[in-house]
JSON list of C-alpha atoms in Angstrom, two decimals:
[
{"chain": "A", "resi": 73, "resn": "UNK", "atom": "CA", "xyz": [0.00, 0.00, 0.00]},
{"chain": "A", "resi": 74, "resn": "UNK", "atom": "CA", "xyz": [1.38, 3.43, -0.91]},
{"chain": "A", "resi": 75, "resn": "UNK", "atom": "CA", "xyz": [2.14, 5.64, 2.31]},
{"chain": "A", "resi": 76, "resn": "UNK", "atom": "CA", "xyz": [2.53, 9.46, 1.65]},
{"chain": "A", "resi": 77, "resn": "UNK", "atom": "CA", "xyz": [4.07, 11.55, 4.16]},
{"chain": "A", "resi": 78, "resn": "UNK", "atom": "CA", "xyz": [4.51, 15.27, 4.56]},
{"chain": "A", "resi": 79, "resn": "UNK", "atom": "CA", "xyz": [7.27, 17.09, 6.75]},
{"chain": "A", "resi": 80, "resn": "UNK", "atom": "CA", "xyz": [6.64, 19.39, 8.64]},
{"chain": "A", "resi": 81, "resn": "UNK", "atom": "CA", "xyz": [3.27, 18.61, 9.95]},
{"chain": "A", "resi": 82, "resn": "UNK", "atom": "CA", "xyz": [3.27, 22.68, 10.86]},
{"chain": "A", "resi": 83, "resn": "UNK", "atom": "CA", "xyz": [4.75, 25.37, 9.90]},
{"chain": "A", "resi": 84, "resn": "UNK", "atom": "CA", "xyz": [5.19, 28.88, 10.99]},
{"chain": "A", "resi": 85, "resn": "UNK", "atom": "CA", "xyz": [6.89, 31.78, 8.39]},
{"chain": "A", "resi": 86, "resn": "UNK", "atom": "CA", "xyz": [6.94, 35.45, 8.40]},
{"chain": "A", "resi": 87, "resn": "UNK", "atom": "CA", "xyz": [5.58, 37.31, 5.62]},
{"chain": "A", "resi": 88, "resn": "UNK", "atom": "CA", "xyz": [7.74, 37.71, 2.62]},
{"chain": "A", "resi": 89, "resn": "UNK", "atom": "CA", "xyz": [9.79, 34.18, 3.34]},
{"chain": "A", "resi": 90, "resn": "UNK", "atom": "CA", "xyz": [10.29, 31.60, 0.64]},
{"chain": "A", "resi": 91, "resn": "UNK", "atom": "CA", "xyz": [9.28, 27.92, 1.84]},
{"chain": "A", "resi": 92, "resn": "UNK", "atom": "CA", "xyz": [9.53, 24.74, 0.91]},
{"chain": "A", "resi": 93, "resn": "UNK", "atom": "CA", "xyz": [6.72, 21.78, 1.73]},
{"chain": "A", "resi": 94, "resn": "UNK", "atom": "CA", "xyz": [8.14, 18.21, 1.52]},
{"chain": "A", "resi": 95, "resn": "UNK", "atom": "CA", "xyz": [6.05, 14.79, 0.56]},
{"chain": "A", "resi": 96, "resn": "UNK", "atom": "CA", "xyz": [7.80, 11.57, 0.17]},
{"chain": "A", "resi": 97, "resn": "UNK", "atom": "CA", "xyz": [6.23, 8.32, -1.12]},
{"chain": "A", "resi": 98, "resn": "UNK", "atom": "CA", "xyz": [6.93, 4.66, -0.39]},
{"chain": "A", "resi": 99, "resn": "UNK", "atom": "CA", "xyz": [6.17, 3.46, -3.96]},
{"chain": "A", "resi": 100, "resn": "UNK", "atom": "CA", "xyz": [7.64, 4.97, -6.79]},
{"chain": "A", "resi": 101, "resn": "UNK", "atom": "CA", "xyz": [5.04, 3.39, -9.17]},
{"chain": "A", "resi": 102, "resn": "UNK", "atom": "CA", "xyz": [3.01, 6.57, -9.03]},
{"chain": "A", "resi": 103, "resn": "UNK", "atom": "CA", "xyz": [1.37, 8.21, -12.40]},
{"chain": "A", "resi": 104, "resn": "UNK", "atom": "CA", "xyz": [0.82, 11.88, -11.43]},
{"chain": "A", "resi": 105, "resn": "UNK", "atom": "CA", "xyz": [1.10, 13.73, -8.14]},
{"chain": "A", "resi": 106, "resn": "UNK", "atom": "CA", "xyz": [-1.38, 16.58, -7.22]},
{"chain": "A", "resi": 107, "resn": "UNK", "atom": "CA", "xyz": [-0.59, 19.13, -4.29]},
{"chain": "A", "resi": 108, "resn": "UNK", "atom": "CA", "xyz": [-3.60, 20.69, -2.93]},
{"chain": "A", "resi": 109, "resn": "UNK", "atom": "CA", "xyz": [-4.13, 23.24, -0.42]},
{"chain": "A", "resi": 110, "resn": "UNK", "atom": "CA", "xyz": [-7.61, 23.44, 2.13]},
{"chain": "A", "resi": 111, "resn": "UNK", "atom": "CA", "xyz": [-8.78, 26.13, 4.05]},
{"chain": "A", "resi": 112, "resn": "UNK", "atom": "CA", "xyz": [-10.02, 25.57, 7.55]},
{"chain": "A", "resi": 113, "resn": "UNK", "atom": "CA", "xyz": [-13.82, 24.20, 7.03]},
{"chain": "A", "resi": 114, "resn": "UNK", "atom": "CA", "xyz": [-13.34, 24.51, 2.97]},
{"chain": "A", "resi": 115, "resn": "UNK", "atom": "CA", "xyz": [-12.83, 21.34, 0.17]},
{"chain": "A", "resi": 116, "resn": "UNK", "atom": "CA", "xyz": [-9.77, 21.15, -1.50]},
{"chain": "A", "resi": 117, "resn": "UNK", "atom": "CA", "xyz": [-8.13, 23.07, -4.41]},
{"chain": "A", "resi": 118, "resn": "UNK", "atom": "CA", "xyz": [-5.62, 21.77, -6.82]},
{"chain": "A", "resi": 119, "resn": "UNK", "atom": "CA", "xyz": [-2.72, 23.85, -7.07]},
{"chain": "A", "resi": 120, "resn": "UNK", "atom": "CA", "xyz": [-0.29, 21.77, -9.27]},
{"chain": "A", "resi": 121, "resn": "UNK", "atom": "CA", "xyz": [-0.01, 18.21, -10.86]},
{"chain": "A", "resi": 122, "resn": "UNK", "atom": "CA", "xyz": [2.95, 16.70, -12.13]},
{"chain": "A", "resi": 123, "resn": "UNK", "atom": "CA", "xyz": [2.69, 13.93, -14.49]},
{"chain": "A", "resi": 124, "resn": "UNK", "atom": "CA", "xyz": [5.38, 11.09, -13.42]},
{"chain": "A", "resi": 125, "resn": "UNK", "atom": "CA", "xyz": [7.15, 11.88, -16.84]},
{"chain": "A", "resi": 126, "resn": "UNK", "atom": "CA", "xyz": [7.88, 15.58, -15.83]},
{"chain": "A", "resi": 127, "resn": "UNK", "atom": "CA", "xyz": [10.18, 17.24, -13.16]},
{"chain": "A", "resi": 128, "resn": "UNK", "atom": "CA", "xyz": [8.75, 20.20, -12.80]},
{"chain": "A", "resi": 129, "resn": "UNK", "atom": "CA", "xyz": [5.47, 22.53, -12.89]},
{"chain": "A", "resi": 130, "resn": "UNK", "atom": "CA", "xyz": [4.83, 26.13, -11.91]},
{"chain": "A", "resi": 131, "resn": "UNK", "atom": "CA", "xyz": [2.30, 28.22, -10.85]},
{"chain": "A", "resi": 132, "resn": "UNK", "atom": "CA", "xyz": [2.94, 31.88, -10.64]},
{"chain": "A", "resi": 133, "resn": "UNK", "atom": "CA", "xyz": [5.05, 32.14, -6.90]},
{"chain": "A", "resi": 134, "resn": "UNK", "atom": "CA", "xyz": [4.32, 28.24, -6.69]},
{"chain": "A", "resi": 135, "resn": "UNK", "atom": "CA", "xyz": [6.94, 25.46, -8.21]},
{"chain": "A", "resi": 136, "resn": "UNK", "atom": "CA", "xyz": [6.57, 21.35, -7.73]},
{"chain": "A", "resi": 137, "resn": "UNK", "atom": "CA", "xyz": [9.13, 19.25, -8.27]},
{"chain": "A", "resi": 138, "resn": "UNK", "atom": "CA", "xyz": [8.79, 15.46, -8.44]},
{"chain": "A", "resi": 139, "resn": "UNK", "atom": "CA", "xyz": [11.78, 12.81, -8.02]},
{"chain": "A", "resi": 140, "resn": "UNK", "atom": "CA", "xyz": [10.37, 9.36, -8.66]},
{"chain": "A", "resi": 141, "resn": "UNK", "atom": "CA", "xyz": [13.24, 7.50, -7.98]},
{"chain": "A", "resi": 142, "resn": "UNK", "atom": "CA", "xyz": [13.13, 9.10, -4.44]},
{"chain": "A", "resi": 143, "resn": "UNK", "atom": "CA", "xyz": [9.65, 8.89, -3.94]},
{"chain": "A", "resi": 144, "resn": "UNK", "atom": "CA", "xyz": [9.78, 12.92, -3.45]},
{"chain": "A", "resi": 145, "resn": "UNK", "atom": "CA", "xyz": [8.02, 15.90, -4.57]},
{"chain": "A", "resi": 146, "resn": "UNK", "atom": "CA", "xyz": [8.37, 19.40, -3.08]},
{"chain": "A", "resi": 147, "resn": "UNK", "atom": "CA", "xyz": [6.25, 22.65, -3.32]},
{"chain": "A", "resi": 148, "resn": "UNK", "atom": "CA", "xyz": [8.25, 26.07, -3.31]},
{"chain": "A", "resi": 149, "resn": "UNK", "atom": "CA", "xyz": [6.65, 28.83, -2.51]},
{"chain": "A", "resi": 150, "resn": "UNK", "atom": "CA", "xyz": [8.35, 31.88, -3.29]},
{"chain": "A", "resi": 151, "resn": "UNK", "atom": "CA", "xyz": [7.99, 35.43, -1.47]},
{"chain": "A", "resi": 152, "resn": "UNK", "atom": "CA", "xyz": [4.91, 33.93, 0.95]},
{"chain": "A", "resi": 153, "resn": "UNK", "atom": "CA", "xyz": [1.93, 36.50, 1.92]},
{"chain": "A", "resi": 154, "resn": "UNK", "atom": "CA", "xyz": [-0.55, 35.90, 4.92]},
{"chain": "A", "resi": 155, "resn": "UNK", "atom": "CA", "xyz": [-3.31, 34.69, 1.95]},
{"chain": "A", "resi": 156, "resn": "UNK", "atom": "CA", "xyz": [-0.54, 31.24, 1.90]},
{"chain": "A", "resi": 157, "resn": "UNK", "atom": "CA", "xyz": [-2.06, 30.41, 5.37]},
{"chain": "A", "resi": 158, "resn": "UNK", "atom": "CA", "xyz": [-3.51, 27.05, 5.21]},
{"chain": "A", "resi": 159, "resn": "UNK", "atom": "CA", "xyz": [-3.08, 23.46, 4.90]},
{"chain": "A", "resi": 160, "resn": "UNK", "atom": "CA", "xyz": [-1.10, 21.67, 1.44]},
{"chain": "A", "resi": 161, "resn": "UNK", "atom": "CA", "xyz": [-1.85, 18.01, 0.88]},
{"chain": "A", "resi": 162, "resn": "UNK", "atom": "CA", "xyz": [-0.18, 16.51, -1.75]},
{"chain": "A", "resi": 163, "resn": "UNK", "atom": "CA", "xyz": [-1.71, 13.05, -3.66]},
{"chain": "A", "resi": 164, "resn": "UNK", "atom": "CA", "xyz": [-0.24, 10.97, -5.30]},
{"chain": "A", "resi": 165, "resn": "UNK", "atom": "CA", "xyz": [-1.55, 8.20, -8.12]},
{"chain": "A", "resi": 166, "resn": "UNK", "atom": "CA", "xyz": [-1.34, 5.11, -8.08]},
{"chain": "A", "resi": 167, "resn": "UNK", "atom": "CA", "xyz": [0.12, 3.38, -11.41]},
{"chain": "A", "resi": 168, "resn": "UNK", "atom": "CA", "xyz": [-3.12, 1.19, -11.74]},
{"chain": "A", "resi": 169, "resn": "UNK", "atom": "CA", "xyz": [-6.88, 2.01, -10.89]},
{"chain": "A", "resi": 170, "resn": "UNK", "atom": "CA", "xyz": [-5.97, 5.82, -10.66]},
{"chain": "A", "resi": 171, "resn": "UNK", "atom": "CA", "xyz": [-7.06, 5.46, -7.08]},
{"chain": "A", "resi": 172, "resn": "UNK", "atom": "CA", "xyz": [-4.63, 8.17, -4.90]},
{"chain": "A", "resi": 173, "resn": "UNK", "atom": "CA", "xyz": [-3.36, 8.36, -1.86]},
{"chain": "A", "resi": 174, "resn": "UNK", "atom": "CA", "xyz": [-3.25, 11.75, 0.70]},
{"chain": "A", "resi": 175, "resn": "UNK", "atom": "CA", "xyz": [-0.84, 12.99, 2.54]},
{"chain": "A", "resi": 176, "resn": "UNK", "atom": "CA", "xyz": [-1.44, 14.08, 6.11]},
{"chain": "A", "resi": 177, "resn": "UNK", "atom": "CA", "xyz": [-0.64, 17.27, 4.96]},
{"chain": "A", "resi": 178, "resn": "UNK", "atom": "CA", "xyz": [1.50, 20.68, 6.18]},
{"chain": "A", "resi": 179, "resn": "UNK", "atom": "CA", "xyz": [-0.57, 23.46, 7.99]},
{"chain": "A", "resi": 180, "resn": "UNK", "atom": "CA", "xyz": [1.09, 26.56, 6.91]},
{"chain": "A", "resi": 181, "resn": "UNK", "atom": "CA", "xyz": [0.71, 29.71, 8.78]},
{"chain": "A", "resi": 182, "resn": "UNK", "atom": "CA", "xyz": [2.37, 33.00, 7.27]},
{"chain": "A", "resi": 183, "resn": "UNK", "atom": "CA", "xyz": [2.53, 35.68, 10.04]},
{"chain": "A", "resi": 184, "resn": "UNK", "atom": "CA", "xyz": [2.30, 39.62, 8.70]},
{"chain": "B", "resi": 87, "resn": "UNK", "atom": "CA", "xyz": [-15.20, 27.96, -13.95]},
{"chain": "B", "resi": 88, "resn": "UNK", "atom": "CA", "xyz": [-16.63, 24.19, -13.52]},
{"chain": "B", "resi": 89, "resn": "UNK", "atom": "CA", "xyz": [-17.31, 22.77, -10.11]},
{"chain": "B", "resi": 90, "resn": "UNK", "atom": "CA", "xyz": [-18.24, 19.82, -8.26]},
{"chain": "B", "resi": 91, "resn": "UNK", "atom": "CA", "xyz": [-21.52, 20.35, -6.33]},
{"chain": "B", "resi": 92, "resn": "UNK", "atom": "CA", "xyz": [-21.94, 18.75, -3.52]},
{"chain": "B", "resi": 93, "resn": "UNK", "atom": "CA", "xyz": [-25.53, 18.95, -1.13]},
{"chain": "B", "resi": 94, "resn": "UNK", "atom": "CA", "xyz": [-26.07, 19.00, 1.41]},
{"chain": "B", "resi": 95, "resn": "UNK", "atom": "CA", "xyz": [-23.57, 21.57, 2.94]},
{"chain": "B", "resi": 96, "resn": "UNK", "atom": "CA", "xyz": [-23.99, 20.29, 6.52]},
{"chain": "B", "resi": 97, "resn": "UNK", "atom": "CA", "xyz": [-26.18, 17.67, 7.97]},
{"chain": "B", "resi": 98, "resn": "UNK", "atom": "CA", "xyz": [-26.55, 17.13, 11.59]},
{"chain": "B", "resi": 99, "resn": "UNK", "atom": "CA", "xyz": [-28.59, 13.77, 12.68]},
{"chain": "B", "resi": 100, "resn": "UNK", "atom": "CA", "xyz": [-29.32, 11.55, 15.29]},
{"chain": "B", "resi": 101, "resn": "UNK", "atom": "CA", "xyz": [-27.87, 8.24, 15.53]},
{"chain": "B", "resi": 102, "resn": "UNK", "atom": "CA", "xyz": [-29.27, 5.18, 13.89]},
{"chain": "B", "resi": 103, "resn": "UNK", "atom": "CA", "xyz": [-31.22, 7.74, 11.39]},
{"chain": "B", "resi": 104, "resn": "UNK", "atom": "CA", "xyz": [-30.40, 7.12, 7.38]},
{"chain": "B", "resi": 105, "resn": "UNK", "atom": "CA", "xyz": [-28.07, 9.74, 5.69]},
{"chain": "B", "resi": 106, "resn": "UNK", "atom": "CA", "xyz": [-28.04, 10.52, 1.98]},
{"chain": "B", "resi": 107, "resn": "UNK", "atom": "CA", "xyz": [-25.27, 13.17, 0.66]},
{"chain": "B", "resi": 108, "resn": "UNK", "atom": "CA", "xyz": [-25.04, 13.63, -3.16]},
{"chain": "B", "resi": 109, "resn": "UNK", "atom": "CA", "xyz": [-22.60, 14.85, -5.46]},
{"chain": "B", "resi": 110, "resn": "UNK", "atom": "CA", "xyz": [-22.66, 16.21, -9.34]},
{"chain": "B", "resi": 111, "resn": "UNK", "atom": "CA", "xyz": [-19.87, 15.18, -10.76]},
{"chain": "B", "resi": 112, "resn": "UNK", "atom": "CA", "xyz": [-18.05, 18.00, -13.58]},
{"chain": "B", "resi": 113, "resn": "UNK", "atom": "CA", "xyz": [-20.02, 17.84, -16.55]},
{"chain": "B", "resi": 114, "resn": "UNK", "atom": "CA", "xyz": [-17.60, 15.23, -18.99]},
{"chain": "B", "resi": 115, "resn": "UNK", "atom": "CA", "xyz": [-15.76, 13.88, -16.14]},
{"chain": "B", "resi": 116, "resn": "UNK", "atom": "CA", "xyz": [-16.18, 9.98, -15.95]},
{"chain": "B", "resi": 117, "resn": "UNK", "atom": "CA", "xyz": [-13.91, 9.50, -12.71]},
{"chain": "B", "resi": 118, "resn": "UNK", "atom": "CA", "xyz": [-15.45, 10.03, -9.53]},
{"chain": "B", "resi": 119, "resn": "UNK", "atom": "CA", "xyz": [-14.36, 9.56, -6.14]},
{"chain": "B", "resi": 120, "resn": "UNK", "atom": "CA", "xyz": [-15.76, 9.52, -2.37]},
{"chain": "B", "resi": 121, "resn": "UNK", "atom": "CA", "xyz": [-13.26, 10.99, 0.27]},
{"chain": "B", "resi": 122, "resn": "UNK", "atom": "CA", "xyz": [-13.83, 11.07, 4.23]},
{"chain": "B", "resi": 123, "resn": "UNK", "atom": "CA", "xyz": [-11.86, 13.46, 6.29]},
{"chain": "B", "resi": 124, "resn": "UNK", "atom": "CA", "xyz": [-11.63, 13.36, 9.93]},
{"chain": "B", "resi": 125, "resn": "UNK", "atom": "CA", "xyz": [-8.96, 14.72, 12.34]},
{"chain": "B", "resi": 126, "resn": "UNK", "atom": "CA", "xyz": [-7.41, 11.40, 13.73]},
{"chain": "B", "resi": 127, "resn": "UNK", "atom": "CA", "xyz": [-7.09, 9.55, 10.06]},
{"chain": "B", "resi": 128, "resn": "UNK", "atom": "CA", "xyz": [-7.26, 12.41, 7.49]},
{"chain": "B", "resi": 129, "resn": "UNK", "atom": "CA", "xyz": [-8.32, 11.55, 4.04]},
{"chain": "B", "resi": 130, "resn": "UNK", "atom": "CA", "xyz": [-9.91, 8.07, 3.59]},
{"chain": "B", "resi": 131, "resn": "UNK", "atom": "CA", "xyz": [-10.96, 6.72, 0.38]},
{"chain": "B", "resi": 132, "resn": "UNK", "atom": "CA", "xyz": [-14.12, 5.42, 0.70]},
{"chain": "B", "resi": 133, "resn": "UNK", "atom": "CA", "xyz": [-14.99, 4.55, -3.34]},
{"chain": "B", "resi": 134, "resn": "UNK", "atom": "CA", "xyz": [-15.03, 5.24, -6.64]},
{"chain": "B", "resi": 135, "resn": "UNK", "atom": "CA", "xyz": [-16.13, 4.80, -9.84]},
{"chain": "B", "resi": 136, "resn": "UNK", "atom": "CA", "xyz": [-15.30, 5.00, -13.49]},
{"chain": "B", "resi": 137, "resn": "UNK", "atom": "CA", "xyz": [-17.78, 5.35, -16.00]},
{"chain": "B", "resi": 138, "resn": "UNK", "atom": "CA", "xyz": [-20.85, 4.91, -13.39]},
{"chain": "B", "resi": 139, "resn": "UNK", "atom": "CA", "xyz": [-19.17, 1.18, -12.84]},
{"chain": "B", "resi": 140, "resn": "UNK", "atom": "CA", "xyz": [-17.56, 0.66, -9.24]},
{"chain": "B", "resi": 141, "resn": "UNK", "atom": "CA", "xyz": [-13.91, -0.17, -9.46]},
{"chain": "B", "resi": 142, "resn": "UNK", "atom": "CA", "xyz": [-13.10, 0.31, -5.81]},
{"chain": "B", "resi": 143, "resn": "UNK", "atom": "CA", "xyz": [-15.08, 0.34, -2.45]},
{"chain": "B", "resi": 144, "resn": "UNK", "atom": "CA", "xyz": [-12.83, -1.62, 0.06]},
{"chain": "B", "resi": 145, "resn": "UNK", "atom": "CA", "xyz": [-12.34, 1.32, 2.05]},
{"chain": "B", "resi": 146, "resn": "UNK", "atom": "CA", "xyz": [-16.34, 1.69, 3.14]},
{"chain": "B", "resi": 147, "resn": "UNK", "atom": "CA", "xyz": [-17.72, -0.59, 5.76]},
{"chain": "B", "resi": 148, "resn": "UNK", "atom": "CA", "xyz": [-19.93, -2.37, 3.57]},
{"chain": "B", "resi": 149, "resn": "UNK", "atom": "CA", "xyz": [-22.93, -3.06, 6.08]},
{"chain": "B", "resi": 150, "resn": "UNK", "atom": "CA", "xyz": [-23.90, 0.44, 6.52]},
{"chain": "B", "resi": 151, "resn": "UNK", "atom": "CA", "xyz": [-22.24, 2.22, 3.47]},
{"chain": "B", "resi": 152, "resn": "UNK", "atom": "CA", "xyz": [-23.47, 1.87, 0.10]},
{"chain": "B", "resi": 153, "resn": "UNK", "atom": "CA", "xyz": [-22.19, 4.53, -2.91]},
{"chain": "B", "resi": 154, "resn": "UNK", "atom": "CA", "xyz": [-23.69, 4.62, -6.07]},
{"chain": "B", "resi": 155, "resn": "UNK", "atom": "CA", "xyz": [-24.46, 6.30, -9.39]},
{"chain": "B", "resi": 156, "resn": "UNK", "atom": "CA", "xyz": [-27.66, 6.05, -10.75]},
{"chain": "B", "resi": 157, "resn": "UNK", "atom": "CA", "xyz": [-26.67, 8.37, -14.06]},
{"chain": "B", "resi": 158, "resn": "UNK", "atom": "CA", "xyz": [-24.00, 10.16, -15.75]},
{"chain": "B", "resi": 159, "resn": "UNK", "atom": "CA", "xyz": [-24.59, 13.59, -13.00]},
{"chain": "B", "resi": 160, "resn": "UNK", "atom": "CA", "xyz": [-25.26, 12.41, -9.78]},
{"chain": "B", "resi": 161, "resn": "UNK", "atom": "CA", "xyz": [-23.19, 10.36, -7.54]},
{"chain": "B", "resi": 162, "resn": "UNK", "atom": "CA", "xyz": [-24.79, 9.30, -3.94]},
{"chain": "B", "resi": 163, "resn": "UNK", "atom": "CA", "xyz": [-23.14, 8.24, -0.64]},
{"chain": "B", "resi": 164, "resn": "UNK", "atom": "CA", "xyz": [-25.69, 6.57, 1.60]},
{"chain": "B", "resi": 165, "resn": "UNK", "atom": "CA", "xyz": [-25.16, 5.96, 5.26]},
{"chain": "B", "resi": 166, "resn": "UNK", "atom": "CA", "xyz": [-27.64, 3.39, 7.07]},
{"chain": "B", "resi": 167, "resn": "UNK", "atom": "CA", "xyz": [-27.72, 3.18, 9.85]},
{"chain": "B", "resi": 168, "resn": "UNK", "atom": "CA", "xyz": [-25.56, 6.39, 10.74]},
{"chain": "B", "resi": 169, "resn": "UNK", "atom": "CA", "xyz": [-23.25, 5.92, 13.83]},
{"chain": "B", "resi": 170, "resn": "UNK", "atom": "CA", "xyz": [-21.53, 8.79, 15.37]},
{"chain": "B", "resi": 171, "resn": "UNK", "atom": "CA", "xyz": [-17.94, 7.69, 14.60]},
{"chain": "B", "resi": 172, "resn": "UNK", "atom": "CA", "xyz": [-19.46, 8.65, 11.08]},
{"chain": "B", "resi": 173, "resn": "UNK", "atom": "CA", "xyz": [-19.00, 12.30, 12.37]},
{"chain": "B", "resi": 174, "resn": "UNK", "atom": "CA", "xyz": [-16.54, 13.15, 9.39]},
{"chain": "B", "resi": 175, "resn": "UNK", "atom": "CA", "xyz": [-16.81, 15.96, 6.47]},
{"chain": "B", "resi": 176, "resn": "UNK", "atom": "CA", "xyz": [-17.38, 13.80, 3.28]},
{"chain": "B", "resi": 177, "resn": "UNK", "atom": "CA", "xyz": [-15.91, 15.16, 0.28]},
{"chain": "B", "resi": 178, "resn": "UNK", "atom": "CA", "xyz": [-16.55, 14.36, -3.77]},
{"chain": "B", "resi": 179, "resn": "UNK", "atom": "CA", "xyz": [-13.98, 14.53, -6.72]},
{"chain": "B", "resi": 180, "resn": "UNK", "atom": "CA", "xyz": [-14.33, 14.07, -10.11]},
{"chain": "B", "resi": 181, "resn": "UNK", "atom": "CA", "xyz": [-11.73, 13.90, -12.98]},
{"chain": "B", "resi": 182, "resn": "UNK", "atom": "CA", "xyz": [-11.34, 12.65, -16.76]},
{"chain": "B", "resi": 183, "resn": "UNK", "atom": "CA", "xyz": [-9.43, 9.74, -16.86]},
{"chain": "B", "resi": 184, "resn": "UNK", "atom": "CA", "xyz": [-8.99, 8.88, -20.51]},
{"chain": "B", "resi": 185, "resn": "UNK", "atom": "CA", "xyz": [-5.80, 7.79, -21.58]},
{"chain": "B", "resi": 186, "resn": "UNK", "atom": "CA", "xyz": [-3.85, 10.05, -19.55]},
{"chain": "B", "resi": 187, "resn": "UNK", "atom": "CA", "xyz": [-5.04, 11.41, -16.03]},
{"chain": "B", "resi": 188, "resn": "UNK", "atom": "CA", "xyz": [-5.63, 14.94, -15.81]},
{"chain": "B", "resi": 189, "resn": "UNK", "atom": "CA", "xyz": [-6.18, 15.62, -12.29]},
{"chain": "B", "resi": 190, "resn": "UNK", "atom": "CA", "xyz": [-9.34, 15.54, -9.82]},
{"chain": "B", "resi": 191, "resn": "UNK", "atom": "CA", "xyz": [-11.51, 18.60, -8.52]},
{"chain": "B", "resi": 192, "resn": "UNK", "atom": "CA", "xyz": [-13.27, 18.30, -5.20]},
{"chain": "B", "resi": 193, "resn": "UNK", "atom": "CA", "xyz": [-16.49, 19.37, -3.83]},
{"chain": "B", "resi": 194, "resn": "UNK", "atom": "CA", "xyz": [-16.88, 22.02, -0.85]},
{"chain": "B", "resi": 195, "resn": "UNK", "atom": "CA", "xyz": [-18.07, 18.53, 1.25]},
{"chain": "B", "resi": 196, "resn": "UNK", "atom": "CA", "xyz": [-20.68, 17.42, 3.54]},
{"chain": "B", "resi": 197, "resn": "UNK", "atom": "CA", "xyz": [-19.84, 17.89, 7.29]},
{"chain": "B", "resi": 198, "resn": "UNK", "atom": "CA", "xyz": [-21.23, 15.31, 8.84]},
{"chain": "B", "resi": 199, "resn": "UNK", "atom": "CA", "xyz": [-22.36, 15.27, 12.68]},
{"chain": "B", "resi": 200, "resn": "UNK", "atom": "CA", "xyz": [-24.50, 12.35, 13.98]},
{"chain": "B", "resi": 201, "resn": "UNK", "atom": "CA", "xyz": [-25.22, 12.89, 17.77]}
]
């Protein structure tokens, strides 16, 4: 069974810092990986997916890296404002069934 | 932009009582998936489905949950009887999966609370 993990679990920036979120995956079989971020009491929105054949996508201050072979992906957010406040998940996909698996995710708080 | 609608918003009930949250899927998406969220476990697949056919619901305990999709818009999540360890905020995605994978968009949810 696939087993996503994010590091930190929190974490606490003042405004204008550039951050970096970390997920790791046991199995490298994966077909895309989506990082999402939540607002308390809100659904989910999808920031970025990366297809296992890229490396890289980007999102205006937002960048996702993936590294299969390490069962890693990161999310860099560049020049962070008090609006980044919230929790990122990422998810990855399985190779088969497209069934994916959540992180327990990185509460971000970005203090003005 | 196109969304996944998901009713009701909140639904408070009493234990044993039947519970019935829907979800339209994105017009032209044929993927769709039921999530649970709770503090202690996170997200929890519960099932999905591809093309209206189940492919997955080994994460729902089968003698109260039942998920289904009766057409092309409307996917249901039925809970019967309701427990309150089912307190949870139940969320809906939907994606195209068609060749290659393009993602999933979730619904605002359904919090849950069964007193």
């Amino acid at each position: 069974k696939q087993e996503v993990t994010q590091i930190p679990a929190a974490l606490s920036v003042p405004e204008g810092e550039n951050l970096v979120l970390n997920c790791s995956f046991t199995d490298s079989a994966i077909y895309n990986l989506q990082w999402f971020r939540q607002d308390p009491g809100k659904g989910l929105t999808s920031l970025l997916l990366i297809q296992s054949s890229q490396r890289e996508q980007t999102s205006g201050r937002l960048n996702a890296s993936l590294d299969k072979s390490s069962g890693r992906s990161t999310l860099y957010i560049a020049a962070s404002q008090p609006g980044d406040s919230a929790t990122y998940l990422c998810a990855v996909t399985r190779n088969t069934g497209n069934q994916f698996y959540f992180g327990t995710g990185t509460s971000l708080t970005v203090i003005p | 932009d196109a969304r996944v609608t998901q009713t009701p918003r909140h639904k408070v009930t009493e234990m044993g009582q039947e519970v019935t949250m829907r979800c339209q899927p994105i017009l032209g998406h044929n993927t769709v998936f039921w999530y649970r969220q709770t503090m202690m476990q996170g997200l929890e697949l519960l099932a999905y489905f591809r093309n209206r056919a189940p492919l997955d619901d080994s994460g729902m305990p089968k003698d109260r949950f039942s998920a289904e999709m009766p057409d092309a818009t409307l996917a249901t999540l039925k809970i019967q009887p309701s427990e309150p360890r089912d307190s949870a905020v139940y969320f809906c995605a939907s994606g195209l999966v068609k060749g290659t994978n393009y993602g999933y968009t979730f619904g605002s949810g359904t919090r849950l609370t069964v007193v």
